[in-house]
mmCIF file with all atom_site columns, C-alpha atoms in Angstrom:
data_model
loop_
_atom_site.group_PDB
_atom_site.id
_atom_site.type_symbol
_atom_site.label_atom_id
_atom_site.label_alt_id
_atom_site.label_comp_id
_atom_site.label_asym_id
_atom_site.label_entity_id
_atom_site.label_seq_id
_atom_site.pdbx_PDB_ins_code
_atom_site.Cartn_x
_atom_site.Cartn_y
_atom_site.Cartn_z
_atom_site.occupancy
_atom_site.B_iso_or_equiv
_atom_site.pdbx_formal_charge
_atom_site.auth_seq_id
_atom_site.auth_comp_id
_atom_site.auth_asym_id
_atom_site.auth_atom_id
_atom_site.pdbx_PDB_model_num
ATOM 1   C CA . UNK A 1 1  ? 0.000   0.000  0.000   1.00 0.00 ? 271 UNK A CA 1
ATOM 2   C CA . UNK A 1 2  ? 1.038   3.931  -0.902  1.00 0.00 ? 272 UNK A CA 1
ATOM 3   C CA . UNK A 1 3  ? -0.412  5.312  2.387   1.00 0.00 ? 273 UNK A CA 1
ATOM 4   C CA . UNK A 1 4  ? 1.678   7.389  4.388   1.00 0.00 ? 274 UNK A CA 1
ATOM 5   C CA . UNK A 1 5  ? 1.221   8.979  8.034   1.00 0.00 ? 275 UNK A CA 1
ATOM 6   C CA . UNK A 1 6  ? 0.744   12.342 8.361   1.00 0.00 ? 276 UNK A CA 1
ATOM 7   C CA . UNK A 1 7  ? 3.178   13.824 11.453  1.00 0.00 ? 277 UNK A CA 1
ATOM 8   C CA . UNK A 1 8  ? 2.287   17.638 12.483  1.00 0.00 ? 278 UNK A CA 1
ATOM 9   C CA . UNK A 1 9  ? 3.697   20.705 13.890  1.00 0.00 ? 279 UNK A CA 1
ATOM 10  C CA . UNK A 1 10 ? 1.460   22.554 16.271  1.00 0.00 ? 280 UNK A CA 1
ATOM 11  C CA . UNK A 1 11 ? 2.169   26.692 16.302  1.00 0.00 ? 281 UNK A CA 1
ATOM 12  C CA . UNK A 1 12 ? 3.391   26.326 19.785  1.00 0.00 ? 282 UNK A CA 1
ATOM 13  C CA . UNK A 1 13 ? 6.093   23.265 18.889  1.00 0.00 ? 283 UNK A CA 1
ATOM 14  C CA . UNK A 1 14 ? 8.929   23.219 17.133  1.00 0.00 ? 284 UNK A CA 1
ATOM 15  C CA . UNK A 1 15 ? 8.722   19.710 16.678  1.00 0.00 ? 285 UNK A CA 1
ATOM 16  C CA . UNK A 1 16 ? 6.337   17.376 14.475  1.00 0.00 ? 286 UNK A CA 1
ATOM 17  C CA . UNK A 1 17 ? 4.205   14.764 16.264  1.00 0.00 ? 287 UNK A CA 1
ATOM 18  C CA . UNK A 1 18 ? 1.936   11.692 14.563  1.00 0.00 ? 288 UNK A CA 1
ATOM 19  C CA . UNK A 1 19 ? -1.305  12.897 13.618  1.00 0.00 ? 289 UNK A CA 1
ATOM 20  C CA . UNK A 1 20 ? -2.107  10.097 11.566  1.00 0.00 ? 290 UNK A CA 1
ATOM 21  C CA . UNK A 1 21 ? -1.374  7.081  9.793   1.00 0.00 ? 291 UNK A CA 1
ATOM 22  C CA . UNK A 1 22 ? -2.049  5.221  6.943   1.00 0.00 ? 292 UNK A CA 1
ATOM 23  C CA . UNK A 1 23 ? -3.620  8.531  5.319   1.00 0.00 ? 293 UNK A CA 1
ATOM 24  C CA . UNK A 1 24 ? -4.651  8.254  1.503   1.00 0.00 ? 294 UNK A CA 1
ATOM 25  C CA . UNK A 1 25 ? -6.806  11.352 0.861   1.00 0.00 ? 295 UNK A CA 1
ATOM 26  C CA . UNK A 1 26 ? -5.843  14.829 1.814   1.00 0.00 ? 296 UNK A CA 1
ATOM 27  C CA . UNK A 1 27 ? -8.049  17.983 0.462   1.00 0.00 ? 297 UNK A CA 1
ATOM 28  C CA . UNK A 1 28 ? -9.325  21.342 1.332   1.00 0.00 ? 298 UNK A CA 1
ATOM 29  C CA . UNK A 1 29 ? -12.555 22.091 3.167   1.00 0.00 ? 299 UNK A CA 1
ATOM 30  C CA . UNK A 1 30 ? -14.099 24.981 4.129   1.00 0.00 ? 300 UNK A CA 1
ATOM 31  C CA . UNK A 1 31 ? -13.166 24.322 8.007   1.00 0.00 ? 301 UNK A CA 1
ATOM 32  C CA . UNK A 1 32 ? -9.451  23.096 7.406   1.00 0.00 ? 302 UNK A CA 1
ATOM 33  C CA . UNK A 1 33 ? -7.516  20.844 5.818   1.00 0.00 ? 303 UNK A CA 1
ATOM 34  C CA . UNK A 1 34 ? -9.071  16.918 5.381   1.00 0.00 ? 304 UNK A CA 1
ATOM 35  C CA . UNK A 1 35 ? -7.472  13.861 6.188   1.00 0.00 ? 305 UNK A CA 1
ATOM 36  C CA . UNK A 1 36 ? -8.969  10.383 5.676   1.00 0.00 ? 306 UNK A CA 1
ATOM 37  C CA . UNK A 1 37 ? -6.926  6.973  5.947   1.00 0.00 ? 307 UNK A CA 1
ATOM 38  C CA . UNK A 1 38 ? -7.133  3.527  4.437   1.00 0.00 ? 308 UNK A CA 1
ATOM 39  C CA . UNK A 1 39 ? -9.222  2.649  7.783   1.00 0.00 ? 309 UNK A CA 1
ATOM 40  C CA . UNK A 1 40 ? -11.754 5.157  6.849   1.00 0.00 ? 310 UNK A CA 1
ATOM 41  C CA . UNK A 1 41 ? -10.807 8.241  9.866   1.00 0.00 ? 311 UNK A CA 1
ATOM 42  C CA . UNK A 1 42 ? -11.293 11.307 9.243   1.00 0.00 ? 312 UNK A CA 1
ATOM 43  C CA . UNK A 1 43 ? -9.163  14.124 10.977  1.00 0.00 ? 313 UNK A CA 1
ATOM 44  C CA . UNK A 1 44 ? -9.889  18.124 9.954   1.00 0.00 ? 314 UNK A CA 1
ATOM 45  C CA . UNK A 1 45 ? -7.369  20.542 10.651  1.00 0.00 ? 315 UNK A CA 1
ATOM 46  C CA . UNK A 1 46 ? -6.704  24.326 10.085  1.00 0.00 ? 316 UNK A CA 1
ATOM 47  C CA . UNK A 1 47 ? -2.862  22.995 8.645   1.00 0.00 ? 317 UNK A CA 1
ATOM 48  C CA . UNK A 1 48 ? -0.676  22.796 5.233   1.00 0.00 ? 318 UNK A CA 1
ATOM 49  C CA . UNK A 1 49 ? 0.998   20.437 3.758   1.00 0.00 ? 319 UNK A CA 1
ATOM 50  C CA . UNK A 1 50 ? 4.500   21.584 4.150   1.00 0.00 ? 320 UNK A CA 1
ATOM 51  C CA . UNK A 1 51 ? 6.579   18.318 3.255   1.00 0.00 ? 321 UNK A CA 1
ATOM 52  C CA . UNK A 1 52 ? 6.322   14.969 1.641   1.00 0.00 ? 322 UNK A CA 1
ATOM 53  C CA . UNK A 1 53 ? 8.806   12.394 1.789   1.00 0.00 ? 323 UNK A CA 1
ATOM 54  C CA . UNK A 1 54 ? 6.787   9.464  0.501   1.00 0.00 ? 324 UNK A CA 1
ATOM 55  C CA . UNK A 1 55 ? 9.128   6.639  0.030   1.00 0.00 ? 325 UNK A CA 1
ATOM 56  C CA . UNK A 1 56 ? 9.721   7.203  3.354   1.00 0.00 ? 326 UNK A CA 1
ATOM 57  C CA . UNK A 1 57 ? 5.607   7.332  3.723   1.00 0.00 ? 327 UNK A CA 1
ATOM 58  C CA . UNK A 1 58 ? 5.747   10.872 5.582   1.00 0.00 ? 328 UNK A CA 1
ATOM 59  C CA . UNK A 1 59 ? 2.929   13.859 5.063   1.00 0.00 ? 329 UNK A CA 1
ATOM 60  C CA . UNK A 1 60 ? 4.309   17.099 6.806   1.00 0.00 ? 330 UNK A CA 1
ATOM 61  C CA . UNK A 1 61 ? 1.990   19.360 8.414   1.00 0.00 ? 331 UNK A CA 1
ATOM 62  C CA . UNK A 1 62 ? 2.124   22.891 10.122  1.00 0.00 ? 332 UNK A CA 1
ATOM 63  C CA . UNK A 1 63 ? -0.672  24.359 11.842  1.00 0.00 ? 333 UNK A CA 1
ATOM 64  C CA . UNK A 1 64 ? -1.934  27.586 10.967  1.00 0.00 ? 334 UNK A CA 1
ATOM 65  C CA . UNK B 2 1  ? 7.317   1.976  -4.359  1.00 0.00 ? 87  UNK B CA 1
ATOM 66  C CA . UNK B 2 2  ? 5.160   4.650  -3.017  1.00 0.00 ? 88  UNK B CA 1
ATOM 67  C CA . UNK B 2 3  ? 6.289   7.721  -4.791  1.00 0.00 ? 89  UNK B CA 1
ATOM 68  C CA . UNK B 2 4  ? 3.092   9.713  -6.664  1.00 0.00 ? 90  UNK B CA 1
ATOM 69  C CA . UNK B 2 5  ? 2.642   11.350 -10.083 1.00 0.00 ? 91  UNK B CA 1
ATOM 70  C CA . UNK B 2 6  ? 2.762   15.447 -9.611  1.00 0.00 ? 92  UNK B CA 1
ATOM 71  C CA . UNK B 2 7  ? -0.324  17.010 -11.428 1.00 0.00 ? 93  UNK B CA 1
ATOM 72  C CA . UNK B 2 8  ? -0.183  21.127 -11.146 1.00 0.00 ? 94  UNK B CA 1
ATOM 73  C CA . UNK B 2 9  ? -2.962  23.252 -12.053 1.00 0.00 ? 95  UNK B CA 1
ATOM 74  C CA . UNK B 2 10 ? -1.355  26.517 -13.933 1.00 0.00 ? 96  UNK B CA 1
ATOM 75  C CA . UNK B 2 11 ? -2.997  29.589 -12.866 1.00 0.00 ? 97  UNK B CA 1
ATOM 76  C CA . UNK B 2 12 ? -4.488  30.130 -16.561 1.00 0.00 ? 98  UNK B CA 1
ATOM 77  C CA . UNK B 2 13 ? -5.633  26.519 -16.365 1.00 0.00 ? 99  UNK B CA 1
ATOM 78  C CA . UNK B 2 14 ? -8.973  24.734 -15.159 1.00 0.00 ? 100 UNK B CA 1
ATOM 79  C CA . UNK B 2 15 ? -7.386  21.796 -14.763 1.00 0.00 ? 101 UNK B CA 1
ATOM 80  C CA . UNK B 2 16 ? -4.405  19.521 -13.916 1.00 0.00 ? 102 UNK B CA 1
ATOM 81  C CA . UNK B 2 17 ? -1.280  18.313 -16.237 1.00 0.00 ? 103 UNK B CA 1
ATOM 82  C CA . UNK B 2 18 ? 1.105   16.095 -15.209 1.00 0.00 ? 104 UNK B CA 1
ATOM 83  C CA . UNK B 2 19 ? 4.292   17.936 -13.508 1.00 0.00 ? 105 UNK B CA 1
ATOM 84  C CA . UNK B 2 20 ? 6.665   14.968 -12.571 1.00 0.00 ? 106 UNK B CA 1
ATOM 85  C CA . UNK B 2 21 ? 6.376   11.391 -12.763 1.00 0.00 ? 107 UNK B CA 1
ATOM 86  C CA . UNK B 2 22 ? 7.360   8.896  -9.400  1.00 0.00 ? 108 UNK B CA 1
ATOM 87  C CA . UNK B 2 23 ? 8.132   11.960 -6.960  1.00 0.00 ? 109 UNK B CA 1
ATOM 88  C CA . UNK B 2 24 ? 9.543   11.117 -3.393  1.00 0.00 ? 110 UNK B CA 1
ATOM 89  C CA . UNK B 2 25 ? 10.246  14.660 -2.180  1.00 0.00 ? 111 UNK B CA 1
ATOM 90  C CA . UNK B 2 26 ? 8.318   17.895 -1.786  1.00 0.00 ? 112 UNK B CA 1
ATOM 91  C CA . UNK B 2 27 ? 9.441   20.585 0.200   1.00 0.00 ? 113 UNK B CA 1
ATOM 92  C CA . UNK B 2 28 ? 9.300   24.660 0.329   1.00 0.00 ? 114 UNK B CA 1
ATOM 93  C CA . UNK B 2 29 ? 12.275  26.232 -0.602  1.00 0.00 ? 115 UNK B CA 1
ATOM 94  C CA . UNK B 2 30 ? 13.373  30.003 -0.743  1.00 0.00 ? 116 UNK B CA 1
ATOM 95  C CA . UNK B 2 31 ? 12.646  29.712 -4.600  1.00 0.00 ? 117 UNK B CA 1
ATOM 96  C CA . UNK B 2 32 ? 9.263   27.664 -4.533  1.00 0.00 ? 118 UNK B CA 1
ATOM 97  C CA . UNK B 2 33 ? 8.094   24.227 -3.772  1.00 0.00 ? 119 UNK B CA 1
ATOM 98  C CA . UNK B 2 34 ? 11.196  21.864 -4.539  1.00 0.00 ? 120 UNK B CA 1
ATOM 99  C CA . UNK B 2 35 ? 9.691   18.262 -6.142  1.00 0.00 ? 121 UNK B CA 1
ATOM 100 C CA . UNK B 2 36 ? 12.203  15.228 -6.650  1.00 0.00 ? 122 UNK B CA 1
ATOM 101 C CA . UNK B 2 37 ? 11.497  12.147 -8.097  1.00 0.00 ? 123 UNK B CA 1
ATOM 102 C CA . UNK B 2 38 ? 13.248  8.555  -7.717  1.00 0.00 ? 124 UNK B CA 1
ATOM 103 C CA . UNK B 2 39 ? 15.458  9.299  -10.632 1.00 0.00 ? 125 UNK B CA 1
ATOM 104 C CA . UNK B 2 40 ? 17.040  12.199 -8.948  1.00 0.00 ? 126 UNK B CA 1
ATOM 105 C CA . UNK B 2 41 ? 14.698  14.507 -11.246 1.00 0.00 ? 127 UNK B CA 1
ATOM 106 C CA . UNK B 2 42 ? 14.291  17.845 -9.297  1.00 0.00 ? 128 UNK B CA 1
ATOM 107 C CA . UNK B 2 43 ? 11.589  20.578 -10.853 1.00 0.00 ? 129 UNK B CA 1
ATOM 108 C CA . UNK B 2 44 ? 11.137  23.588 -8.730  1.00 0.00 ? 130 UNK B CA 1
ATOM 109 C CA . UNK B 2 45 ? 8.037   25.295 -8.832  1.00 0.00 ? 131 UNK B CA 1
ATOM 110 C CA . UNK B 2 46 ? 6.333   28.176 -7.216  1.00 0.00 ? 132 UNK B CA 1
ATOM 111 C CA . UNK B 2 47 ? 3.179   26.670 -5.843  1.00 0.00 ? 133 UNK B CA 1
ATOM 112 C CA . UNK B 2 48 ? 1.342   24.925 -3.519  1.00 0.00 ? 134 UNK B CA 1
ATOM 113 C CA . UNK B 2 49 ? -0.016  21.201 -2.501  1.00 0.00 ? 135 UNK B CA 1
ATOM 114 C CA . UNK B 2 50 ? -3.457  21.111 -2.720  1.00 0.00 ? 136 UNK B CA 1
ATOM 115 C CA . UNK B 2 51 ? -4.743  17.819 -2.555  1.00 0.00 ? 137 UNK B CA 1
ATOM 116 C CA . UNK B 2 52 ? -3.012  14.045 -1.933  1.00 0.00 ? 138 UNK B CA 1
ATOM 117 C CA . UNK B 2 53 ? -4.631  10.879 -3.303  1.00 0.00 ? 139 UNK B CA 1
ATOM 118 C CA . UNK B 2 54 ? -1.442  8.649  -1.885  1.00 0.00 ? 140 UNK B CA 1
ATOM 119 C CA . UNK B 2 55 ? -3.358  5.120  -2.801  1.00 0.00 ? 141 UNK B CA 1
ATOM 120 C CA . UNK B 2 56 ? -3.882  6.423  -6.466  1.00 0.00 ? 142 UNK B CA 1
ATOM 121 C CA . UNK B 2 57 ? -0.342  8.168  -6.705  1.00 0.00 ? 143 UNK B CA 1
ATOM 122 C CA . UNK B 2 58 ? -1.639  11.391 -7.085  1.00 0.00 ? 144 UNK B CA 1
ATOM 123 C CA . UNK B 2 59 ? -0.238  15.090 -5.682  1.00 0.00 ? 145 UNK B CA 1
ATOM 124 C CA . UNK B 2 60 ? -1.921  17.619 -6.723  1.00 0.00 ? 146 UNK B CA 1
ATOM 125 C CA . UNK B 2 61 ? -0.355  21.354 -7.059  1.00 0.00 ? 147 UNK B CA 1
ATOM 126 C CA . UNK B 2 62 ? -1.909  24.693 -7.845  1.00 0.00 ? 148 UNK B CA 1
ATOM 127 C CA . UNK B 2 63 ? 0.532   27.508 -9.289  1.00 0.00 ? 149 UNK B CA 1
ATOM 128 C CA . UNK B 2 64 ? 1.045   30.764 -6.995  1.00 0.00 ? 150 UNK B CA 1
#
């Protein structure tokens, strides 16, 4: 499979934590950004995508 | 291999063309958004990621 996890960087960290895995969809909303995963989850967030490094199966995202 | 087919969306456009075959990499640079495949291709490009369809291979960029 060609899902990757999505790891994120809050405004108040300088550091990226899992927010998460095994995504396969990522688009725009009106309320934020929209995750869903291979499982079906769903995760909306007020984030970009600021990375990929998808062989290594890695979404970057910073808050906003 | 889980790398994914680039498709940008030109600003003159109303839809997508393919940018870069089998990318790995995407990340911002001082000049734009920096894409590099598994060939070593690089493009650079100034836009943004819009959209990720990981299980179909698909990014999908918008021009700035």
């Amino acid at each position: 499979m060609c899902e990757a996890n999505a790891f994120l960087k809050k405004k108040e960290d300088t550091d990226y934590t899992e927010f998460l895995t095994a995504v396969d969809i990522v688009k725009p909303t009106e309320n934020g950004l929209l995750l869903e995963n291979i499982f079906g989850e769903r995760k909306i967030i007020r984030a970009k995508i600021t990375g990929l490094q998808l062989v290594d199966h890695k979404i970057l995202l910073e808050e906003e």
